[in-house]
Coordinates of C-alpha atoms and ligand atoms in Angstrom, one line a residue:
M244 CA -13.7 4.8 -39.6
A245 CA -10.8 6.0 -41.7
S246 CA -10.8 4.9 -45.3
P247 CA -9.1 1.5 -45.9
L248 CA -5.3 1.6 -46.4
P249 CA -4.1 1.0 -50.0
K250 CA -2.5 -2.4 -50.2
D251 CA 1.0 -1.1 -50.9
K252 CA 0.8 1.0 -47.7
I253 CA 0.1 -2.0 -45.4
P254 CA 3.3 -3.2 -43.8
V255 CA 1.9 -6.4 -42.4
F256 CA -0.7 -8.9 -43.5
F257 CA -2.7 -11.4 -41.4
E258 CA -4.0 -13.9 -44.0
D259 CA -1.0 -16.3 -43.7
T260 CA -2.5 -19.2 -41.7
S261 CA 0.7 -21.2 -42.1
V262 CA 2.4 -18.7 -39.8
A263 CA -0.6 -18.3 -37.5
F264 CA -0.9 -22.0 -36.7
A265 CA 2.8 -23.1 -37.2
S266 CA 3.1 -24.1 -33.5
K267 CA 0.0 -26.4 -33.8
S268 CA 0.4 -30.1 -34.8
D269 CA -2.2 -31.6 -37.2
S270 CA -4.0 -33.3 -34.4
R271 CA -4.1 -30.2 -32.2
L272 CA -5.4 -28.2 -35.2
R273 CA -8.2 -30.7 -35.8
K274 CA -9.2 -30.4 -32.1
T275 CA -9.2 -26.6 -32.4
Y276 CA -11.4 -27.0 -35.6
W277 CA -13.9 -29.1 -33.7
L278 CA -14.0 -26.8 -30.8
F279 CA -14.6 -23.7 -32.9
S280 CA -17.2 -25.5 -35.1
L281 CA -19.1 -26.4 -31.9
M282 CA -18.8 -22.9 -30.6
N283 CA -19.9 -21.6 -33.9
Q284 CA -23.4 -22.8 -33.2
A285 CA -25.2 -20.5 -30.8
R286 CA -27.6 -23.2 -29.7
V287 CA -24.8 -25.6 -28.7
V288 CA -23.1 -22.8 -26.8
N289 CA -26.3 -21.9 -25.0
L290 CA -27.1 -25.4 -24.1
G291 CA -23.4 -26.2 -23.3
T292 CA -23.0 -23.2 -20.9
F293 CA -26.3 -24.2 -19.1
F294 CA -25.2 -27.8 -18.6
L295 CA -21.7 -26.8 -17.6
K296 CA -23.0 -24.5 -14.8
L297 CA -25.4 -27.2 -13.7
A298 CA -22.9 -30.0 -13.7
L299 CA -20.4 -27.9 -11.7
K300 CA -23.1 -27.1 -9.2
L301 CA -24.0 -30.8 -8.8
H302 CA -20.3 -31.6 -8.5
L303 CA -20.4 -33.9 -11.5
P304 CA -16.9 -34.9 -12.7
I305 CA -16.7 -32.8 -15.8
K306 CA -13.5 -30.8 -15.0
N307 CA -11.5 -33.1 -17.2
L308 CA -13.8 -32.6 -20.1
I309 CA -13.5 -28.8 -19.7
R310 CA -9.8 -29.1 -19.3
V311 CA -9.1 -30.9 -22.6
T312 CA -11.5 -28.8 -24.6
I313 CA -12.3 -25.1 -24.0
F314 CA -9.8 -24.6 -21.1
E315 CA -6.8 -25.9 -23.1
Q316 CA -7.8 -23.5 -25.9
F317 CA -8.1 -20.3 -23.9
C318 CA -6.1 -20.8 -20.7
G319 CA -2.5 -21.5 -19.9
G320 CA -3.1 -23.7 -16.8
E321 CA -4.5 -23.7 -13.3
T322 CA -1.3 -22.3 -11.8
I323 CA 1.5 -20.1 -12.9
S324 CA 3.9 -23.0 -13.2
E325 CA 1.3 -24.9 -15.3
C326 CA 1.6 -22.0 -17.8
D327 CA 5.3 -22.6 -18.5
D328 CA 4.6 -24.7 -21.7
T329 CA 2.4 -21.9 -23.1
I330 CA 4.9 -19.2 -22.2
N331 CA 7.7 -21.2 -23.9
T332 CA 5.7 -22.0 -27.0
L333 CA 4.7 -18.4 -27.5
G334 CA 8.2 -17.2 -26.7
K335 CA 9.7 -19.4 -29.4
S336 CA 7.6 -17.5 -31.9
G337 CA 8.6 -14.2 -30.5
I338 CA 5.3 -13.6 -28.6
G339 CA 5.3 -12.5 -25.0
T340 CA 2.9 -13.7 -22.3
I341 CA 0.9 -11.6 -20.0
L342 CA -0.2 -13.8 -17.1
D343 CA -3.8 -12.9 -16.3
Y344 CA -5.2 -14.4 -13.1
S345 CA -8.7 -14.7 -14.3
V346 CA -10.5 -15.7 -11.1
E347 CA -13.6 -13.8 -10.5
G348 CA -13.5 -13.7 -6.7
E349 CA -16.3 -14.0 -4.2
G350 CA -15.7 -10.5 -2.9
S351 CA -14.4 -11.1 0.7
E352 CA -11.4 -9.2 2.1
A353 CA -9.6 -12.6 2.4
S354 CA -10.2 -13.2 -1.3
F355 CA -8.9 -9.7 -2.2
D356 CA -5.7 -10.4 -0.2
D357 CA -5.3 -13.8 -1.9
T358 CA -5.7 -12.3 -5.3
A359 CA -3.2 -9.5 -4.5
Q360 CA -0.7 -12.1 -3.4
E361 CA -1.2 -14.1 -6.7
I362 CA -0.7 -10.9 -8.8
L363 CA 2.6 -10.3 -6.8
N364 CA 3.6 -13.8 -7.8
T365 CA 2.9 -13.0 -11.5
I366 CA 5.1 -9.9 -11.2
N367 CA 7.9 -12.0 -9.7
K368 CA 7.5 -14.5 -12.5
A369 CA 7.6 -11.7 -15.1
S370 CA 10.8 -10.3 -13.6
Q371 CA 12.5 -13.7 -14.1
S372 CA 11.4 -14.4 -17.7
E373 CA 12.4 -12.6 -20.9
H374 CA 9.1 -13.9 -22.3
I375 CA 6.8 -12.0 -20.0
P376 CA 6.8 -8.3 -20.9
F377 CA 3.8 -7.1 -18.7
S378 CA 1.8 -8.1 -15.7
V379 CA -1.9 -7.2 -15.3
F380 CA -4.7 -6.9 -12.7
K381 CA -8.3 -5.8 -12.3
I382 CA -9.0 -3.4 -9.5
T383 CA -12.2 -5.4 -8.7
G384 CA -9.9 -8.4 -8.0
V385 CA -8.5 -6.5 -5.0
A386 CA -11.4 -4.2 -4.0
S387 CA -15.2 -4.5 -3.7
S388 CA -17.2 -3.2 -6.7
E389 CA -19.9 -1.9 -4.4
L390 CA -17.4 0.1 -2.4
L391 CA -15.7 1.4 -5.6
E392 CA -19.1 2.5 -6.9
K393 CA -19.9 4.3 -3.6
V394 CA -16.5 6.1 -3.7
Q395 CA -17.0 7.1 -7.4
R396 CA -20.5 8.5 -6.5
K397 CA -18.8 10.5 -3.7
E398 CA -21.2 9.1 -1.2
R399 CA -20.3 9.5 2.5
L400 CA -18.5 6.4 3.7
S401 CA -18.9 4.8 7.1
D402 CA -15.7 4.5 9.2
Q403 CA -15.5 0.8 8.3
E404 CA -16.0 1.5 4.6
A405 CA -13.3 4.2 4.7
E406 CA -10.9 1.7 6.2
L407 CA -11.8 -0.9 3.6
F408 CA -11.2 1.6 0.8
S409 CA -7.9 2.5 2.4
K410 CA -6.9 -1.2 2.4
A411 CA -7.9 -1.6 -1.2
R412 CA -5.8 1.5 -2.2
Q413 CA -2.9 0.0 -0.3
R414 CA -3.2 -3.3 -2.2
V415 CA -3.1 -1.3 -5.5
E416 CA -0.1 0.6 -4.4
N417 CA 1.7 -2.6 -3.2
L418 CA 1.2 -4.1 -6.6
C419 CA 2.4 -1.1 -8.5
S420 CA 5.3 -0.4 -6.2
H421 CA 6.5 -4.1 -6.5
A422 CA 6.2 -3.9 -10.3
H423 CA 8.3 -0.7 -10.2
K424 CA 10.9 -2.3 -7.9
L425 CA 11.3 -5.3 -10.3
N426 CA 11.0 -3.2 -13.4
V427 CA 7.9 -5.0 -14.7
R428 CA 5.3 -3.0 -16.6
I429 CA 1.7 -3.5 -15.2
F430 CA -1.7 -2.9 -16.8
V431 CA -4.7 -1.8 -14.8
D432 CA -7.6 -3.3 -16.7
A433 CA -10.6 -1.1 -17.5
E434 CA -14.1 -2.1 -16.2
E435 CA -17.6 -0.7 -16.1
S436 CA -18.2 3.1 -16.3
W437 CA -19.8 3.3 -12.8
I438 CA -16.5 2.3 -11.3
Q439 CA -14.1 3.4 -14.0
G440 CA -13.8 7.0 -12.7
I441 CA -12.3 5.7 -9.4
I442 CA -10.1 3.2 -11.3
D443 CA -8.7 6.0 -13.4
E444 CA -8.0 8.1 -10.2
L445 CA -6.1 5.2 -8.7
A446 CA -4.2 4.5 -11.9
Y447 CA -3.1 8.2 -12.3
E448 CA -2.0 8.3 -8.7
M449 CA 0.2 5.3 -9.3
M450 CA 1.6 6.6 -12.6
E451 CA 2.5 9.8 -10.8
K452 CA 4.5 7.8 -8.3
F453 CA 6.0 5.1 -10.5
N454 CA 6.2 6.5 -14.1
K455 CA 8.8 9.2 -13.6
E456 CA 11.5 7.6 -15.9
K457 CA 9.3 5.4 -18.1
A458 CA 5.9 3.8 -18.2
I459 CA 5.5 1.1 -15.6
V460 CA 1.8 1.6 -14.8
Y461 CA -0.6 1.6 -17.7
N462 CA -4.2 2.7 -17.5
T463 CA -6.7 1.2 -19.9
Y464 CA -8.7 3.4 -22.3
Q465 CA -12.0 2.1 -23.6
L466 CA -12.6 3.9 -26.9
Y467 CA -16.2 2.8 -27.2
R468 CA -17.1 5.5 -24.7
H469 CA -17.8 9.0 -26.1
E470 CA -15.6 10.7 -23.6
T471 CA -12.5 8.5 -23.7
L472 CA -10.5 10.1 -26.5
D473 CA -10.7 13.5 -24.8
A474 CA -9.9 11.9 -21.5
L475 CA -6.8 10.3 -23.0
K476 CA -5.7 13.7 -24.4
G477 CA -6.4 15.3 -21.0
A478 CA -4.4 12.6 -19.2
Y479 CA -1.5 13.3 -21.5
L480 CA -1.5 17.0 -20.6
V481 CA -1.6 16.3 -16.9
A482 CA 1.2 13.7 -17.2
R483 CA 3.4 16.3 -19.0
Q484 CA 2.6 19.0 -16.4
K485 CA 3.4 16.6 -13.5
G486 CA 6.4 15.2 -15.2
Y487 CA 5.6 11.5 -15.7
V488 CA 5.2 9.2 -18.7
L489 CA 1.6 8.2 -19.6
G490 CA 1.1 4.4 -20.0
G491 CA -2.0 3.5 -22.0
K492 CA -3.6 0.2 -23.1
L493 CA -6.0 1.1 -25.9
V494 CA -9.1 -1.2 -26.1
R495 CA -12.5 -0.8 -27.6
G496 CA -14.3 -2.0 -24.5
A497 CA -15.9 -5.2 -23.3
Y498 CA -19.1 -4.2 -21.4
M499 CA -21.2 -2.6 -24.2
E500 CA -24.5 -4.5 -23.5
K501 CA -24.2 -4.1 -19.8
E502 CA -23.6 -0.4 -20.1
R503 CA -26.5 0.2 -22.5
L504 CA -28.9 -1.8 -20.4
R505 CA -28.0 0.0 -17.2
A506 CA -28.2 3.4 -18.9
R507 CA -31.6 2.5 -20.2
E508 CA -32.9 1.2 -16.9
N509 CA -31.7 4.2 -14.9
E510 CA -32.5 6.7 -17.7
Y511 CA -29.1 8.4 -18.0
F512 CA -27.1 9.1 -21.2
N513 CA -25.6 6.0 -22.6
P514 CA -21.8 6.4 -22.4
I515 CA -21.2 4.1 -25.4
H516 CA -20.9 5.4 -28.9
V517 CA -24.0 5.1 -31.1
N518 CA -22.3 2.7 -33.5
K519 CA -19.3 0.6 -34.2
E520 CA -17.9 3.1 -36.8
A521 CA -17.7 5.8 -34.1
T522 CA -15.8 3.5 -31.8
D523 CA -13.5 2.5 -34.6
S524 CA -12.9 6.1 -35.5
D525 CA -12.0 7.1 -31.9
Y526 CA -9.8 4.0 -31.6
N527 CA -7.7 4.9 -34.6
S528 CA -7.6 8.5 -33.6
A529 CA -6.2 7.4 -30.2
I530 CA -3.5 5.5 -32.0
D531 CA -2.7 8.7 -34.0
F532 CA -2.6 10.8 -30.9
C533 CA -0.4 8.4 -28.9
I534 CA 2.1 7.8 -31.7
E535 CA 2.5 11.5 -32.4
N536 CA 3.3 12.0 -28.7
L537 CA 5.5 9.0 -28.2
H538 CA 8.1 11.0 -26.2
H539 CA 5.7 11.0 -23.3
I540 CA 3.4 8.1 -23.9
S541 CA 3.8 4.3 -24.2
I542 CA 1.0 2.2 -25.5
C543 CA -0.3 -1.3 -26.0
L544 CA -3.0 -2.0 -28.5
G545 CA -5.3 -4.6 -26.9
T546 CA -7.2 -5.6 -30.0
H547 CA -8.2 -8.3 -32.4
N548 CA -9.1 -5.7 -35.1
E549 CA -6.9 -6.3 -38.1
Y550 CA -7.4 -2.8 -39.5
S551 CA -6.4 -1.1 -36.3
C552 CA -3.2 -3.2 -36.1
Q553 CA -2.4 -2.4 -39.7
Y554 CA -3.2 1.3 -39.2
C555 CA -0.8 1.5 -36.3
A556 CA 1.9 -0.4 -38.2
A557 CA 1.5 1.9 -41.2
K558 CA 1.6 5.0 -38.9
M559 CA 4.9 3.7 -37.3
E560 CA 6.4 3.2 -40.8
K561 CA 5.3 6.6 -41.9
L562 CA 6.9 8.3 -38.9
G563 CA 10.1 6.1 -39.2
I564 CA 9.4 4.4 -35.8
D565 CA 11.3 1.1 -35.3
K566 CA 9.1 -2.0 -35.2
K567 CA 10.8 -3.0 -32.0
D568 CA 10.3 0.4 -30.3
S569 CA 9.6 -0.6 -26.7
R570 CA 6.9 2.1 -26.4
I571 CA 4.5 0.3 -28.8
W572 CA 3.1 -3.1 -28.2
F573 CA 0.2 -5.2 -29.6
A574 CA -1.7 -7.7 -27.5
Q575 CA -4.4 -10.4 -28.1
L576 CA -6.0 -13.1 -26.0
L577 CA -4.7 -16.6 -25.9
G578 CA -6.6 -18.9 -28.3
M579 CA -7.9 -16.0 -30.4
S580 CA -6.6 -14.1 -33.4
D581 CA -3.4 -16.1 -33.7
N582 CA -3.2 -14.9 -37.3
I583 CA -2.6 -11.4 -36.0
S584 CA -0.2 -12.3 -33.1
Y585 CA 2.0 -14.7 -35.1
N586 CA 2.1 -12.6 -38.2
L587 CA 2.9 -9.4 -36.3
A588 CA 5.7 -11.3 -34.4
K589 CA 7.1 -12.7 -37.6
A590 CA 7.2 -9.2 -39.0
N591 CA 9.2 -8.2 -35.9
Y592 CA 6.7 -6.1 -34.0
N593 CA 6.4 -6.3 -30.2
V594 CA 3.5 -8.7 -29.5
A595 CA 2.1 -10.4 -26.4
K596 CA -0.9 -12.6 -25.5
Y597 CA -3.0 -12.4 -22.3
V598 CA -2.7 -15.9 -20.9
P599 CA -5.5 -16.4 -18.5
Y600 CA -5.0 -19.0 -15.7
G601 CA -6.7 -20.2 -12.5
P602 CA -8.6 -23.1 -11.1
I603 CA -11.0 -24.4 -13.8
S604 CA -14.2 -23.8 -11.8
A605 CA -13.1 -20.2 -11.1
V606 CA -12.2 -19.3 -14.7
L607 CA -15.5 -20.7 -16.1
P608 CA -17.2 -17.3 -16.5
Y609 CA -14.2 -16.2 -18.6
L610 CA -14.4 -19.4 -20.7
M611 CA -18.1 -18.9 -21.3
R612 CA -17.6 -15.4 -22.5
R613 CA -15.0 -16.6 -25.0
A614 CA -17.5 -19.3 -26.2
E615 CA -20.3 -16.8 -26.6
E616 CA -17.9 -14.5 -28.5
N617 CA -17.1 -17.2 -31.0
T618 CA -20.7 -18.2 -32.0
S619 CA -21.8 -17.3 -35.5
I620 CA -23.2 -13.9 -35.9
A621 CA -26.3 -13.7 -38.1
G622 CA -25.3 -16.8 -40.0
Q623 CA -21.7 -15.7 -40.5
S624 CA -19.1 -18.1 -39.1
S625 CA -16.7 -16.7 -36.5
R626 CA -13.4 -15.4 -37.7
E627 CA -11.5 -18.0 -35.7
F628 CA -13.5 -20.9 -37.2
L629 CA -12.8 -19.7 -40.8
M630 CA -9.1 -19.3 -40.1
V631 CA -8.7 -22.9 -38.7
K632 CA -10.8 -24.3 -41.5
S633 CA -8.6 -22.6 -44.1
E634 CA -5.4 -23.9 -42.5
L635 CA -6.7 -27.5 -42.5
K636 CA -7.4 -27.0 -46.2
R637 CA -4.0 -25.6 -46.8
R638 CA -2.3 -28.6 -45.1
G639 CA -4.5 -30.9 -47.1
I640 CA -5.8 -32.8 -44.0
S641 CA -9.3 -33.7 -43.2
S642 CA -11.1 -32.5 -40.0
L643 CA -11.6 -36.1 -38.8
Ligands
LIG916 C1 -5.1 -7.9 -24.8 C2 -6.5 -7.4 -24.5 C3 -6.8 -6.7 -23.3 C4 -8.1 -6.2 -23.1 N1 -8.3 -5.5 -21.9 C5 -9.6 -5.0 -21.7 C6 -9.8 -4.2 -20.6 O1 -9.0 -3.9 -19.7 N2 -11.1 -3.7 -20.5 C7 -12.1 -3.9 -21.4 O2 -13.2 -3.3 -21.3 N3 -11.8 -4.6 -22.5 C8 -10.6 -5.2 -22.7 N4 -10.4 -6.0 -23.8 C9 -11.5 -6.3 -24.7 C10 -11.7 -5.3 -25.7 O3 -12.2 -4.1 -25.1 C11 -12.8 -5.7 -26.8 O4 -14.0 -6.0 -26.2 C12 -12.4 -6.9 -27.6 O5 -11.0 -6.9 -27.9 C13 -13.1 -6.7 -29.0 O6 -12.7 -5.5 -29.7 P1 -11.6 -5.5 -30.8 O7 -10.9 -4.2 -30.8 O8 -10.7 -6.6 -30.5 O9 -12.3 -5.8 -32.2 P2 -13.6 -5.5 -33.0 O10 -14.2 -6.8 -33.2 O11 -13.3 -4.6 -34.1 O12 -14.5 -4.6 -32.1 C14 -15.6 -5.2 -31.2 C15 -15.8 -4.1 -30.2 O13 -16.3 -2.9 -30.8 C16 -17.2 -2.2 -30.0 N5 -18.5 -2.2 -30.6 C17 -19.1 -3.3 -31.3 N6 -20.3 -2.9 -31.8 C18 -20.5 -1.6 -31.4 C19 -21.6 -0.7 -31.6 N7 -22.7 -1.1 -32.2 N8 -21.4 0.5 -31.1 C20 -20.3 0.9 -30.4 N9 -19.3 0.1 -30.2 C21 -19.4 -1.2 -30.7 C22 -17.2 -3.0 -28.7 O14 -16.3 -2.5 -27.8 C23 -16.8 -4.4 -29.1 O15 -16.2 -5.2 -28.1 C24 -9.1 -6.4 -24.0 C25 -8.8 -7.1 -25.2 C26 -7.5 -7.6 -25.5 C27 -7.2 -8.3 -26.8

């Protein structure tokens, strides 16, 4: 990791909880406090997720309980129109929304078609709202993971599999072409390494078609992988050669444990960096590379890392790049790192939040991952919990 920036070289600070939670009433803040204090306890989260799964399986009436607690914190609603309040609240603070249809489908062709249709609806919604700067989708929402894996391994496909892959490719093209037609930027989320190769191929194919004038399609770069920084630089050269703009969402990567486990079990080289410092260093080098080549690259930093956001802001200032330059965005998840999103927006940078939505039972896996992420690590309270606690203290109100 690069050495910390000297204080006078940091253009934006994230400690101001009065800005971070300005849109939350005292009672809402108390509720958030209780939620994070519960999630802060690993045992509560383990027990809670176990009982939630069980209760849903047994069809016990717990949806309302989920709705007024964890769902309200991390999701915009069950449908696009239910997200309107969230879109407007964020918009008032200068923060965009990225509608993220977070349903992890059952993998049938019909469910892929339904998901593709829902993503088209999010693109339509984005085209009608000044508060929705991007749309997003996961390739595994519109194609089978097993099939993608087979294609990536270059295994021979049966006639039926070849047809299914061609349908999946067509769904991806329909989404990107619709986004292009309506001038809505679209992220292709990154997934596990055993399917990421084919996801990259599809994303580059779409960029070549739709990014001629500007970045519409953005591929995602997981900097926790050894090879990603070089891959990003290579992708830039190809884009220049073929005459299109490279769109890149820079993330560290969400599947570290799964990747390590699979590499160990199957005895191949673990694609993930040996430590966090190596990931951080590649992440910040990727920022450097993209910002130095901004004539042909547009980026979005998908991160909750304060240092990386400050590093990018400082680099922009150093190179005289306007804070509102449309080629640079920052993005966080709804319900997390509001201190970063709201303070960046207040300082006039381009910021957006992923706003997950979907039927409660279908977004449950997403909610459980957020709960696990917010448990205390080795006795240290989660960042979110400490932030909310300090805002309660600043307002001089009790948590009761
Ligand atoms: C808007 C947005 C969009 C996202 N889109 C995607 C996506 O498409 N695909 C995807 O995979 N993820 C995505 N993510 C999740 C992201 O990859 C990270 O998992 C998450 O944001 C945490 O990383 P961080 O940069 O926020 O912060 P930090 O807390 O600084 O970093 C945590 C991350 O560092 C890495 N790390 C931690 N420990 C180690 C270690 N020992 N060795 C090596 N690396 C380590 C891991 O990637 C871990 O998630 C997205 C996140 C956001 C906010």
